[in-house]
Tab-separated table of C-alpha atoms in Angstrom:
chain	number	residue	atom	x	y	z
A	168	MET	CA	104.187	91.841	131.493
A	169	SER	CA	104.183	92.632	127.924
A	170	ASN	CA	105.361	96.364	126.796
A	171	PRO	CA	103.595	99.012	126.181
A	172	SER	CA	102.875	99.340	121.458
A	173	ALA	CA	103.055	102.193	120.041
A	174	ALA	CA	102.638	103.778	115.954
A	175	MET	CA	104.116	106.143	114.362
A	176	LEU	CA	102.347	108.714	111.956
A	177	VAL	CA	103.611	111.183	109.724
A	178	ILE	CA	101.972	113.572	107.579
A	179	GLY	CA	104.339	114.221	104.281
A	180	ASP	CA	102.925	115.527	100.560
A	181	GLU	CA	106.752	115.701	100.441
A	182	ILE	CA	107.197	111.932	101.456
A	183	LEU	CA	105.100	110.645	99.769
A	184	SER	CA	105.821	112.387	96.410
A	185	GLY	CA	110.051	111.509	97.024
A	186	ARG	CA	111.405	114.700	97.319
A	187	THR	CA	112.759	113.940	100.908
A	188	ARG	CA	113.751	111.698	102.720
A	189	ASP	CA	112.200	110.929	106.358
A	190	ALA	CA	114.726	111.307	109.039
A	191	ASN	CA	112.039	111.667	112.390
A	192	MET	CA	110.727	107.533	111.760
A	193	HIS	CA	114.234	105.625	112.417
A	194	TYR	CA	114.987	108.573	115.071
A	195	LEU	CA	112.436	107.116	117.311
A	196	ALA	CA	112.179	103.722	116.125
A	197	ASN	CA	116.101	104.143	117.583
A	198	GLU	CA	114.690	105.861	120.935
A	199	LEU	CA	111.520	103.953	120.943
A	200	THR	CA	113.454	100.474	121.212
A	201	GLY	CA	116.000	102.087	123.977
A	202	VAL	CA	113.727	102.749	126.421
A	203	GLY	CA	111.055	99.705	125.716
A	204	ILE	CA	108.402	101.282	124.217
A	205	ASP	CA	107.371	98.313	120.988
A	206	LEU	CA	107.443	100.255	117.883
A	207	LYS	CA	104.498	98.019	116.253
A	208	GLU	CA	103.599	100.304	113.292
A	209	VAL	CA	104.559	103.305	111.024
A	210	ARG	CA	101.866	104.855	108.609
A	211	ILE	CA	103.197	108.215	106.693
A	212	VAL	CA	99.335	110.086	104.856
A	213	SER	CA	99.276	112.868	102.940
A	214	ASP	CA	98.503	116.833	104.065
A	215	GLU	CA	94.868	115.326	103.983
A	216	ARG	CA	92.073	115.669	106.227
A	217	VAL	CA	90.281	112.408	105.987
A	218	ALA	CA	93.657	110.851	105.510
A	219	ILE	CA	95.228	111.835	109.412
A	220	VAL	CA	91.645	112.088	110.927
A	221	ASP	CA	91.150	108.611	109.910
A	222	ALA	CA	95.098	107.083	110.940
A	223	VAL	CA	94.629	108.581	114.048
A	224	ARG	CA	91.364	107.284	114.667
A	225	ALA	CA	92.901	103.470	113.742
A	226	LEU	CA	96.410	103.757	115.479
A	227	SER	CA	94.733	105.291	118.990
A	228	SER	CA	91.933	102.337	119.202
A	229	ALA	CA	94.992	99.814	118.062
A	230	TYR	CA	98.556	101.200	119.882
A	231	ASP	CA	99.147	102.205	123.274
A	232	ASN	CA	100.908	105.283	122.154
A	233	VAL	CA	100.979	107.220	118.261
A	234	PHE	CA	103.549	109.267	117.874
A	235	THR	CA	102.738	112.406	114.866
A	236	SER	CA	105.256	114.099	113.327
A	237	GLY	CA	104.822	117.824	110.453
A	238	GLY	CA	102.048	120.042	110.264
A	239	ILE	CA	102.108	121.904	113.564
A	240	GLY	CA	104.071	124.918	111.544
A	241	PRO	CA	102.389	128.449	110.142
A	242	THR	CA	101.250	127.945	106.587
A	243	HIS	CA	98.360	127.050	105.259
A	244	ASP	CA	99.433	123.511	104.803
A	245	ASP	CA	99.850	122.958	108.550
A	246	ILE	CA	96.654	121.567	109.657
A	247	THR	CA	97.294	118.799	111.848
A	248	ALA	CA	96.426	120.373	115.097
A	249	ASP	CA	92.734	120.673	114.075
A	250	CYS	CA	92.873	116.893	112.568
A	251	ILE	CA	93.660	115.971	115.822
A	252	ALA	CA	91.053	117.706	117.373
A	253	ALA	CA	88.408	116.747	114.877
A	254	ALA	CA	89.250	113.166	114.881
A	255	PHE	CA	88.355	113.313	118.315
A	256	ASP	CA	85.072	115.165	118.209
A	257	VAL	CA	86.749	118.641	120.237
A	258	PRO	CA	86.856	121.782	120.247
A	259	ILE	CA	90.465	123.723	119.019
A	260	ASP	CA	91.192	127.331	120.031
A	261	VAL	CA	94.332	129.555	120.474
A	262	ARG	CA	95.065	128.881	124.171
A	263	ASP	CA	96.738	131.456	126.197
A	264	ASP	CA	99.630	129.358	128.016
A	265	ALA	CA	100.467	128.430	124.054
A	266	ARG	CA	100.321	132.299	123.135
A	267	ALA	CA	101.996	133.601	126.424
A	268	LEU	CA	105.485	131.243	124.946
A	269	LEU	CA	105.151	132.468	121.917
A	270	GLN	CA	104.477	136.224	122.645
A	271	ALA	CA	108.053	135.863	125.040
A	272	HIS	CA	109.540	134.085	122.062
A	273	TYR	CA	108.501	136.950	119.402
A	274	ASP	CA	109.342	140.027	121.467
A	275	ARG	CA	113.002	138.808	123.079
A	276	SER	CA	113.754	138.378	119.001
A	277	GLY	CA	111.769	141.444	117.936
A	278	GLN	CA	108.862	139.624	115.906
A	279	GLU	CA	105.585	140.130	115.199
A	280	LEU	CA	103.410	137.351	116.521
A	281	ASN	CA	101.053	137.849	113.717
A	282	ALA	CA	97.760	135.848	112.471
A	283	PRO	CA	100.251	132.855	110.842
A	284	ARG	CA	102.894	132.312	113.990
A	285	LEU	CA	99.170	132.839	116.453
A	286	ARG	CA	98.340	129.755	113.496
A	287	MET	CA	100.971	127.194	116.427
A	288	ALA	CA	98.768	128.302	120.108
A	289	ARG	CA	95.748	125.711	118.258
A	290	ILE	CA	95.916	123.430	120.448
A	291	PRO	CA	92.265	120.634	121.112
A	292	ASP	CA	90.606	121.122	124.433
A	293	GLY	CA	92.048	118.854	127.238
A	294	ALA	CA	95.438	118.398	125.218
A	295	THR	CA	98.965	118.807	127.165
A	296	LEU	CA	102.388	121.012	125.936
A	297	ILE	CA	104.829	119.527	125.159
A	298	ASP	CA	108.085	121.599	125.590
A	299	ASN	CA	110.076	123.089	122.290
A	300	PRO	CA	112.946	123.921	123.705
A	301	VAL	CA	114.029	124.620	119.838
A	302	SER	CA	112.475	127.020	118.180
A	303	THR	CA	109.261	127.568	121.476
A	304	ALA	CA	105.995	126.661	119.462
A	305	PRO	CA	105.029	123.624	121.287
A	306	GLY	CA	104.335	119.917	120.128
A	307	PHE	CA	100.343	117.887	122.053
A	308	THR	CA	99.597	116.023	123.747
A	309	LEU	CA	95.412	114.599	123.391
A	310	ARG	CA	94.878	111.177	125.118
A	311	ASN	CA	97.161	108.840	123.827
A	312	VAL	CA	98.553	110.561	120.682
A	313	HIS	CA	101.887	112.425	120.597
A	314	VAL	CA	101.653	115.632	118.159
A	315	MET	CA	105.382	117.016	117.008
A	316	ALA	CA	106.886	119.189	114.433
A	317	GLY	CA	108.233	117.559	111.320
A	318	VAL	CA	111.592	119.708	111.720
A	319	PRO	CA	113.727	116.381	112.842
A	320	LYS	CA	116.138	118.707	115.280
A	321	VAL	CA	112.666	120.062	116.499
A	322	PHE	CA	111.137	116.356	116.530
A	323	GLN	CA	114.290	115.272	118.261
A	324	ALA	CA	114.220	117.721	121.373
A	325	MET	CA	110.318	117.020	121.714
A	326	VAL	CA	110.443	113.728	121.946
A	327	ALA	CA	113.495	114.146	124.612
A	328	SER	CA	110.915	116.461	126.579
A	329	LEU	CA	108.400	113.788	126.295
A	330	LEU	CA	109.632	110.130	126.412
A	331	THR	CA	110.526	111.116	130.558
A	332	LYS	CA	106.244	110.905	130.953
A	333	LEU	CA	105.796	107.914	129.122
A	334	THR	CA	105.398	104.573	130.750
A	335	THR	CA	108.009	102.668	129.311
A	336	GLY	CA	109.066	99.172	129.408
A	337	LYS	CA	111.999	96.672	129.220
A	338	PRO	CA	114.195	97.866	126.687
A	339	LEU	CA	114.358	95.173	123.464
A	340	LEU	CA	118.240	93.645	123.100
A	341	SER	CA	119.618	92.453	119.760
A	342	ARG	CA	122.850	90.665	118.792
A	343	THR	CA	123.772	90.470	115.496
A	344	LEU	CA	125.705	87.460	113.696
A	345	ARG	CA	126.793	88.159	110.496
A	346	ILE	CA	126.807	85.160	108.065
A	347	ASP	CA	129.035	85.284	104.234
A	348	ARG	CA	126.262	82.119	103.115
A	349	GLY	CA	123.274	82.800	101.147
A	350	GLU	CA	119.694	82.929	103.246
A	351	GLY	CA	119.457	79.824	101.118
A	352	ASP	CA	122.182	77.528	103.081
A	353	ILE	CA	120.920	77.881	106.226
A	354	ALA	CA	117.607	79.185	106.043
A	355	GLY	CA	116.904	74.854	107.363
A	356	PRO	CA	118.999	74.741	110.451
A	357	LEU	CA	118.128	78.684	111.301
A	358	GLY	CA	114.596	77.558	111.381
A	359	GLU	CA	115.332	74.675	114.209
A	360	PHE	CA	117.039	77.428	116.028
A	361	ALA	CA	114.456	79.938	116.003
A	362	ASP	CA	112.286	76.846	116.895
A	363	GLU	CA	114.739	76.404	119.828
A	364	PHE	CA	114.435	79.754	121.292
A	365	PRO	CA	111.163	80.634	121.467
A	366	ASP	CA	111.047	83.487	123.482
A	367	LEU	CA	113.698	85.487	121.170
A	368	SER	CA	112.490	87.341	117.813
A	369	VAL	CA	115.178	85.913	115.036
A	370	GLY	CA	115.039	87.932	111.509
A	371	SER	CA	117.793	87.096	108.448
A	372	TYR	CA	118.248	90.270	106.685
A	373	PRO	CA	119.679	89.343	103.268
A	374	PHE	CA	122.032	91.733	101.545
A	375	GLN	CA	124.012	91.326	98.556
A	376	GLN	CA	128.099	92.109	98.272
A	377	SER	CA	130.724	94.115	96.099
A	378	THR	CA	131.085	90.527	94.797
A	379	GLY	CA	127.543	89.599	93.684
A	380	GLN	CA	128.264	86.813	96.848
A	381	TYR	CA	125.094	86.941	99.184
A	382	GLY	CA	125.627	86.804	102.914
A	383	SER	CA	123.032	87.781	105.809
A	384	ASN	CA	122.940	89.245	109.023
A	385	ILE	CA	121.117	86.895	112.013
A	386	VAL	CA	119.492	89.613	114.462
A	387	VAL	CA	117.956	87.964	117.703
A	388	ARG	CA	116.107	90.527	119.672
A	389	GLY	CA	114.536	90.111	123.529
A	390	GLN	CA	114.733	91.024	126.849
A	391	ASP	CA	117.296	89.080	129.085
A	392	THR	CA	121.114	89.322	128.307
A	393	ASN	CA	122.141	85.471	129.818
A	394	GLN	CA	119.596	84.114	126.649
A	395	LEU	CA	120.957	86.069	124.561
A	396	ASP	CA	124.174	85.662	125.259
A	397	ARG	CA	123.188	81.586	125.209
A	398	ALA	CA	121.181	82.095	122.024
A	399	MET	CA	124.246	83.738	120.516
A	400	ILE	CA	126.672	81.040	121.143
A	401	ARG	CA	124.784	78.533	119.632
A	402	LEU	CA	123.904	80.229	116.348
A	403	GLU	CA	128.031	80.754	116.474
A	404	THR	CA	128.458	76.928	116.904
A	405	LEU	CA	125.603	76.253	113.679
A	406	PHE	CA	127.600	78.715	111.435
A	407	ALA	CA	131.097	78.288	112.254
B	50	MET	CA	91.258	112.090	84.895
B	51	SER	CA	92.730	112.034	87.836
B	52	ASN	CA	96.316	109.686	88.263
B	53	PRO	CA	96.334	106.086	89.478
B	54	SER	CA	96.447	105.732	92.795
B	55	ALA	CA	98.615	103.615	94.693
B	56	ALA	CA	99.822	102.393	98.455
B	57	MET	CA	103.354	100.932	99.389
B	58	LEU	CA	103.655	98.455	102.453
B	59	VAL	CA	106.829	98.271	104.011
B	60	ILE	CA	106.780	94.079	105.760
B	61	GLY	CA	109.921	94.345	108.588
B	62	ASP	CA	110.879	94.504	112.048
B	63	GLU	CA	114.524	95.937	111.347
B	64	ILE	CA	112.984	99.129	110.150
B	65	LEU	CA	110.037	98.866	113.517
B	66	SER	CA	113.052	98.036	115.826
B	67	GLY	CA	115.647	101.199	114.281
B	68	ARG	CA	118.647	98.962	112.773
B	69	THR	CA	118.491	99.827	109.499
B	70	ARG	CA	116.788	102.637	107.640
B	71	ASP	CA	114.762	101.646	104.639
B	72	ALA	CA	115.628	103.061	101.855
B	73	ASN	CA	112.861	100.950	99.076
B	74	MET	CA	109.960	103.440	100.003
B	75	HIS	CA	112.356	106.891	98.960
B	76	TYR	CA	113.130	104.817	95.725
B	77	LEU	CA	109.683	103.491	95.078
B	78	ALA	CA	108.350	106.812	95.594
B	79	ASN	CA	110.124	108.538	93.006
B	80	GLU	CA	109.746	105.936	90.573
B	81	LEU	CA	106.012	106.378	91.260
B	82	THR	CA	105.992	110.803	90.839
B	83	GLY	CA	107.699	109.953	87.257
B	84	VAL	CA	105.897	107.440	85.808
B	85	GLY	CA	101.989	110.287	87.075
B	86	ILE	CA	101.053	107.292	90.099
B	87	ASP	CA	99.704	108.946	92.780
B	88	LEU	CA	101.617	107.235	96.132
B	89	LYS	CA	99.043	108.221	98.393
B	90	GLU	CA	100.182	106.205	101.881
B	91	VAL	CA	103.023	103.824	102.786
B	92	ARG	CA	102.378	101.716	105.441
B	93	ILE	CA	105.575	99.845	107.598
B	94	VAL	CA	104.059	96.543	109.789
B	95	SER	CA	106.159	94.057	112.151
B	96	ASP	CA	106.658	90.695	110.410
B	97	GLU	CA	103.380	88.903	111.900
B	98	ARG	CA	100.322	87.437	109.675
B	99	VAL	CA	97.701	89.712	111.554
B	100	ALA	CA	99.616	92.404	111.105
B	101	ILE	CA	100.016	91.559	106.892
B	102	VAL	CA	97.036	89.980	106.012
B	103	ASP	CA	95.316	93.053	107.213
B	104	ALA	CA	97.444	95.734	105.672
B	105	VAL	CA	96.817	94.339	102.741
B	106	ARG	CA	93.620	93.946	102.477
B	107	ALA	CA	92.930	97.741	104.168
B	108	LEU	CA	95.493	99.201	101.087
B	109	SER	CA	94.087	97.076	98.410
B	110	SER	CA	90.377	98.132	98.612
B	111	ALA	CA	91.568	101.821	99.358
B	112	TYR	CA	94.050	102.041	96.181
B	113	ASP	CA	94.317	101.355	92.633
B	114	ASN	CA	98.496	99.616	92.737
B	115	VAL	CA	99.491	98.262	96.339
B	116	PHE	CA	103.361	98.078	96.857
B	117	THR	CA	104.846	95.360	99.271
B	118	SER	CA	109.264	95.016	99.773
B	119	GLY	CA	110.114	92.263	102.130
B	120	GLY	CA	109.673	88.935	103.760
B	121	ILE	CA	109.598	87.007	99.762
B	122	GLY	CA	113.082	84.617	100.800
B	123	PRO	CA	113.591	81.640	101.495
B	124	THR	CA	113.625	82.100	105.781
B	125	HIS	CA	111.091	81.316	108.190
B	126	ASP	CA	110.770	85.065	108.784
B	127	ASP	CA	109.627	85.772	104.971
B	128	ILE	CA	106.285	84.911	105.536
B	129	THR	CA	104.725	87.503	102.779
B	130	ALA	CA	103.519	85.169	100.598
B	131	ASP	CA	101.885	83.251	102.601
B	132	CYS	CA	100.039	86.083	103.948
B	133	ILE	CA	99.037	87.652	100.851
B	134	ALA	CA	97.451	84.462	99.250
B	135	ALA	CA	95.468	84.527	103.023
B	136	ALA	CA	94.365	88.573	102.915
B	137	PHE	CA	92.510	86.981	99.313
B	138	ASP	CA	90.850	83.896	100.789
B	139	VAL	CA	93.615	81.863	97.790
B	140	PRO	CA	95.445	78.717	97.898
B	141	ILE	CA	99.158	78.556	97.943
B	142	ASP	CA	101.647	76.576	96.200
B	143	VAL	CA	105.027	75.482	95.121
B	144	ARG	CA	103.903	76.682	91.353
B	145	ASP	CA	105.849	75.097	89.018
B	146	ASP	CA	106.941	78.370	86.557
B	147	ALA	CA	108.486	79.237	89.556
B	148	ARG	CA	110.610	76.085	90.228
B	149	ALA	CA	111.002	75.734	86.463
B	150	LEU	CA	113.647	79.521	86.412
B	151	LEU	CA	115.217	78.258	90.286
B	152	GLN	CA	116.293	75.519	89.242
B	153	ALA	CA	117.904	76.644	86.532
B	154	HIS	CA	119.226	78.933	88.231
B	155	TYR	CA	121.021	76.986	91.211
B	156	ASP	CA	121.703	74.148	88.269
B	157	ARG	CA	123.973	76.900	86.707
B	158	SER	CA	125.501	78.023	89.584
B	159	GLY	CA	125.776	74.873	90.959
B	160	GLN	CA	124.124	74.163	94.704
B	161	GLU	CA	121.007	72.947	95.647
B	162	LEU	CA	117.177	73.702	95.042
B	163	ASN	CA	116.532	72.440	98.579
B	164	ALA	CA	113.437	73.130	100.282
B	165	PRO	CA	114.017	76.519	101.997
B	166	ARG	CA	115.129	77.846	98.600
B	167	LEU	CA	111.766	75.964	96.995
B	168	ARG	CA	109.968	78.349	99.507
B	169	MET	CA	109.944	80.684	97.678
B	170	ALA	CA	108.535	78.928	94.240
B	171	ARG	CA	105.583	79.375	96.485
B	172	ILE	CA	102.880	81.452	94.710
B	173	PRO	CA	99.110	81.976	95.340
B	174	ASP	CA	96.885	80.878	92.578
B	175	GLY	CA	96.394	83.071	89.945
B	176	ALA	CA	98.880	86.239	90.299
B	177	THR	CA	101.208	86.808	87.869
B	178	LEU	CA	105.170	86.613	88.367
B	179	ILE	CA	106.907	89.458	88.643
B	180	ASP	CA	110.574	89.314	86.233
B	181	ASN	CA	113.787	89.291	89.049
B	182	PRO	CA	116.710	89.855	86.652
B	183	VAL	CA	119.360	90.298	89.731
B	184	SER	CA	118.487	86.701	92.011
B	185	THR	CA	116.117	84.795	90.037
B	186	ALA	CA	113.444	84.479	92.335
B	187	PRO	CA	110.265	85.802	91.602
B	188	GLY	CA	108.194	88.488	92.904
B	189	PHE	CA	104.125	88.616	91.859
B	190	THR	CA	101.362	90.842	91.397
B	191	LEU	CA	97.788	88.912	92.801
B	192	ARG	CA	94.892	91.326	92.168
B	193	ASN	CA	96.150	95.005	92.294
B	194	VAL	CA	98.908	93.675	94.745
B	195	HIS	CA	102.168	93.491	93.274
B	196	VAL	CA	104.889	91.566	96.311
B	197	MET	CA	108.912	92.808	95.514
B	198	ALA	CA	111.546	91.954	97.756
B	199	GLY	CA	112.724	94.074	100.151
B	200	VAL	CA	116.460	93.818	99.084
B	201	PRO	CA	117.332	97.830	97.488
B	202	LYS	CA	119.000	95.842	94.258
B	203	VAL	CA	116.479	93.039	94.057
B	204	PHE	CA	113.806	95.471	95.393
B	205	GLN	CA	114.553	98.190	92.280
B	206	ALA	CA	114.788	95.456	89.721
B	207	MET	CA	111.229	94.214	90.089
B	208	VAL	CA	110.073	97.541	90.374
B	209	ALA	CA	111.767	98.802	86.604
B	210	SER	CA	110.666	95.009	85.289
B	211	LEU	CA	106.858	96.564	87.048
B	212	LEU	CA	106.081	99.935	85.645
B	213	THR	CA	106.111	99.334	82.048
B	214	LYS	CA	103.171	97.110	82.498
B	215	LEU	CA	101.435	99.428	85.105
B	216	THR	CA	98.551	101.719	83.990
B	217	THR	CA	100.278	105.454	84.406
B	218	GLY	CA	99.026	108.672	84.644
B	219	LYS	CA	100.464	112.142	84.278
B	220	PRO	CA	104.073	113.166	85.725
B	221	LEU	CA	102.973	114.972	88.783
B	222	LEU	CA	106.400	117.875	88.164
B	223	SER	CA	107.246	119.779	91.202
B	224	ARG	CA	108.949	123.498	91.730
B	225	THR	CA	110.884	124.992	94.500
B	226	LEU	CA	111.358	128.093	95.534
B	227	ARG	CA	113.727	128.466	98.890
B	228	ILE	CA	113.247	131.322	101.079
B	229	ASP	CA	115.374	132.691	104.019
B	230	ARG	CA	113.161	133.802	105.714
B	231	GLY	CA	111.282	131.853	108.580
B	232	GLU	CA	107.360	130.652	107.980
B	233	GLY	CA	106.282	132.772	110.899
B	234	ASP	CA	106.831	135.907	107.897
B	235	ILE	CA	105.846	134.849	104.895
B	236	ALA	CA	102.527	132.390	105.907
B	237	GLY	CA	100.735	135.517	104.830
B	238	PRO	CA	101.408	136.283	101.091
B	239	LEU	CA	101.866	132.343	100.760
B	240	GLY	CA	97.910	131.212	102.129
B	241	GLU	CA	96.362	133.854	99.637
B	242	PHE	CA	99.315	132.799	96.567
B	243	ALA	CA	98.112	128.729	97.196
B	244	ASP	CA	94.269	129.981	96.926
B	245	GLU	CA	95.244	131.653	93.995
B	246	PHE	CA	96.585	129.079	92.063
B	247	PRO	CA	93.820	126.031	93.288
B	248	ASP	CA	94.777	123.655	90.751
B	249	LEU	CA	98.208	123.677	91.672
B	250	SER	CA	99.714	121.972	95.431
B	251	VAL	CA	101.414	124.237	97.378
B	252	GLY	CA	103.586	122.628	100.467
B	253	SER	CA	105.745	124.435	102.510
B	254	TYR	CA	108.637	123.388	104.439
B	255	PRO	CA	110.705	124.848	106.863
B	256	PHE	CA	114.357	123.838	108.108
B	257	GLN	CA	117.093	125.736	110.142
B	258	GLN	CA	120.069	126.543	108.592
B	259	SER	CA	123.595	126.435	110.766
B	260	THR	CA	122.914	129.673	111.750
B	261	GLY	CA	120.726	129.011	113.319
B	262	GLN	CA	118.011	131.001	110.866
B	263	TYR	CA	115.163	129.716	109.872
B	264	GLY	CA	114.119	128.985	105.549
B	265	SER	CA	111.713	127.701	104.490
B	266	ASN	CA	111.523	125.373	100.467
B	267	ILE	CA	108.056	126.672	99.017
B	268	VAL	CA	107.463	123.228	96.666
B	269	VAL	CA	104.726	123.324	94.239
B	270	ARG	CA	103.471	120.819	92.494
B	271	GLY	CA	101.333	120.466	89.560
B	272	GLN	CA	100.742	118.932	86.330
B	273	ASP	CA	100.851	121.876	83.558
B	274	THR	CA	104.712	123.070	82.791
B	275	ASN	CA	102.806	126.174	81.972
B	276	GLN	CA	100.661	126.799	85.131
B	277	LEU	CA	103.964	125.983	86.973
B	278	ASP	CA	106.228	128.247	85.368
B	279	ARG	CA	103.550	131.000	85.739
B	280	ALA	CA	103.090	130.385	89.431
B	281	MET	CA	106.637	130.633	89.925
B	282	ILE	CA	107.399	133.726	88.175
B	283	ARG	CA	104.379	135.381	90.449
B	284	LEU	CA	105.685	133.453	94.135
B	285	GLU	CA	109.553	135.377	93.166
B	286	THR	CA	107.292	138.599	92.836
B	287	LEU	CA	106.098	137.955	96.061
B	288	PHE	CA	109.127	136.936	98.002
B	289	ALA	CA	111.702	139.197	96.716
C-alpha cells in the first residue's frame, strides 16, 4: 500500500520577488516525511486570483492532500479564502463559529473586531476549521485542501493540529553516506547499486568543499529498516 | 510595455523530502527582480520523468522564460536533459562541442572522461550551451527553457552568463515601511492607500515580535521612482 500523496501551494509575491525566503515549505516537507505523507510537488504562485484558483484546482485533483500557506489575514491582499471558494464553486461568507472565535479573542485583548478582522471569519461553505492556538484566526479544510497562514509560527501550529487528523502512511526513512569523490568517479557503480535495490530510492547530491574538491552525499530512502541497513553496508563496501 | 515573465522549475526529491533547503530559488528571484524579468511561478517536482516533462511543457507554454535547476550531473538520477528533450519531442545525444569542453577539462585535471561523465555532454537537438565557468559541464537553452545545475555555485555562475543574453525589462523597485501594529489595525486605511495607487503593488507581510506583539512590513512595488517616493510619503503620513 502506498503512502498518501501531497502537494503544497505557497501564495507569496514576497517570495517570488526574492524579498523573503520561504520557511514553511521546508518545515512542512519534514513533517510530512515524518508521518508518511509523500510531498510530491510544491508550487509558489503570486497573489493573483487566477493563479491561485488554477493551482488549487490542478493540485487538488492530482494529489490526496493540498496544503496552502499565506493570504488569509485581514488586509486587502489576503484573497486565499475567496480563491479556494471560487476554485470549488462554493459560496463564502462570514461564518458564525469563526466569528465567535474572533469575537472572544478580541474581547479578551480589548481590541475591536472591525471589518478587516472580520474578513478572517470568511469561510467557504462546507469547510472544517483548523485550530490556531497562536493567534486564533482559524485556517480551514475544504475537501482535500488545507488552508493555513503564512506566518511561520502560526503555520506550524496549524500543521500540528491538522496532522493528527489526516490519514498517514509509513514514514520514509533515509540514510546518507558522504563520499569525498566527485560524482563522475562514482556514478558507474552507484547506478549498479541503485539497480540492485529497486525498492529503494537512491539519490546523489554533489557538493563542493572549501578546498574546491567535489564530493557527494548518497541518500538512500525507503520504508524498511532492515533493507536500508543491508543497502548501506553494501554501499560502504563499494566505496570504501 | 510589460516585463518578460518567467517561471522556475526545481528538480529535487531532496527538497521535497525536507533533507535540504532550496537556495537557488531565492537567488534567482533576486537576480530576475534586478533585471526586470517577472518571476511569476515556481514549481518543485520530484526526480520522476513524467513529473518533469509535464511541468516543462506547462511552464514553457505559459511564460516567456523557464529556468530549471538540478538533475544534469553524471549519476543515474540525473534525468533532466532527457526529460527536456522528451518535453519538446526532439532527439538527444552526446554533442561534439559539449564533449570537447569536457574532454579538455578532464585532460587538464588528469581524470578520465568515462561513460557517466560523458552523459553530461548529452544535449537536445537545437539547444544552445550555457557556459559553466565553475566546473565546465554546460547547461543549455532549448527554446525558452534554460537548463542549469543544482549545485548553488554552478547555478549562480550559469545564471550570470545567461542573464546577459536574455531580453530584460524595467527592474521592479520596492520600498518597505515597518509598522509596529497588527494588520487588523491598519488594514482599512491600507486598503484605501492601495486603491489610491493602482499602478503600485501593495503587500502586507505580518510578523510576530519577540515580545509577542504583531507588526507588519508594508512593501510597495513599482517601476517609477517618483511615484514610489510619493506613495511612501503618503504611507508614512497615514501611519505616523
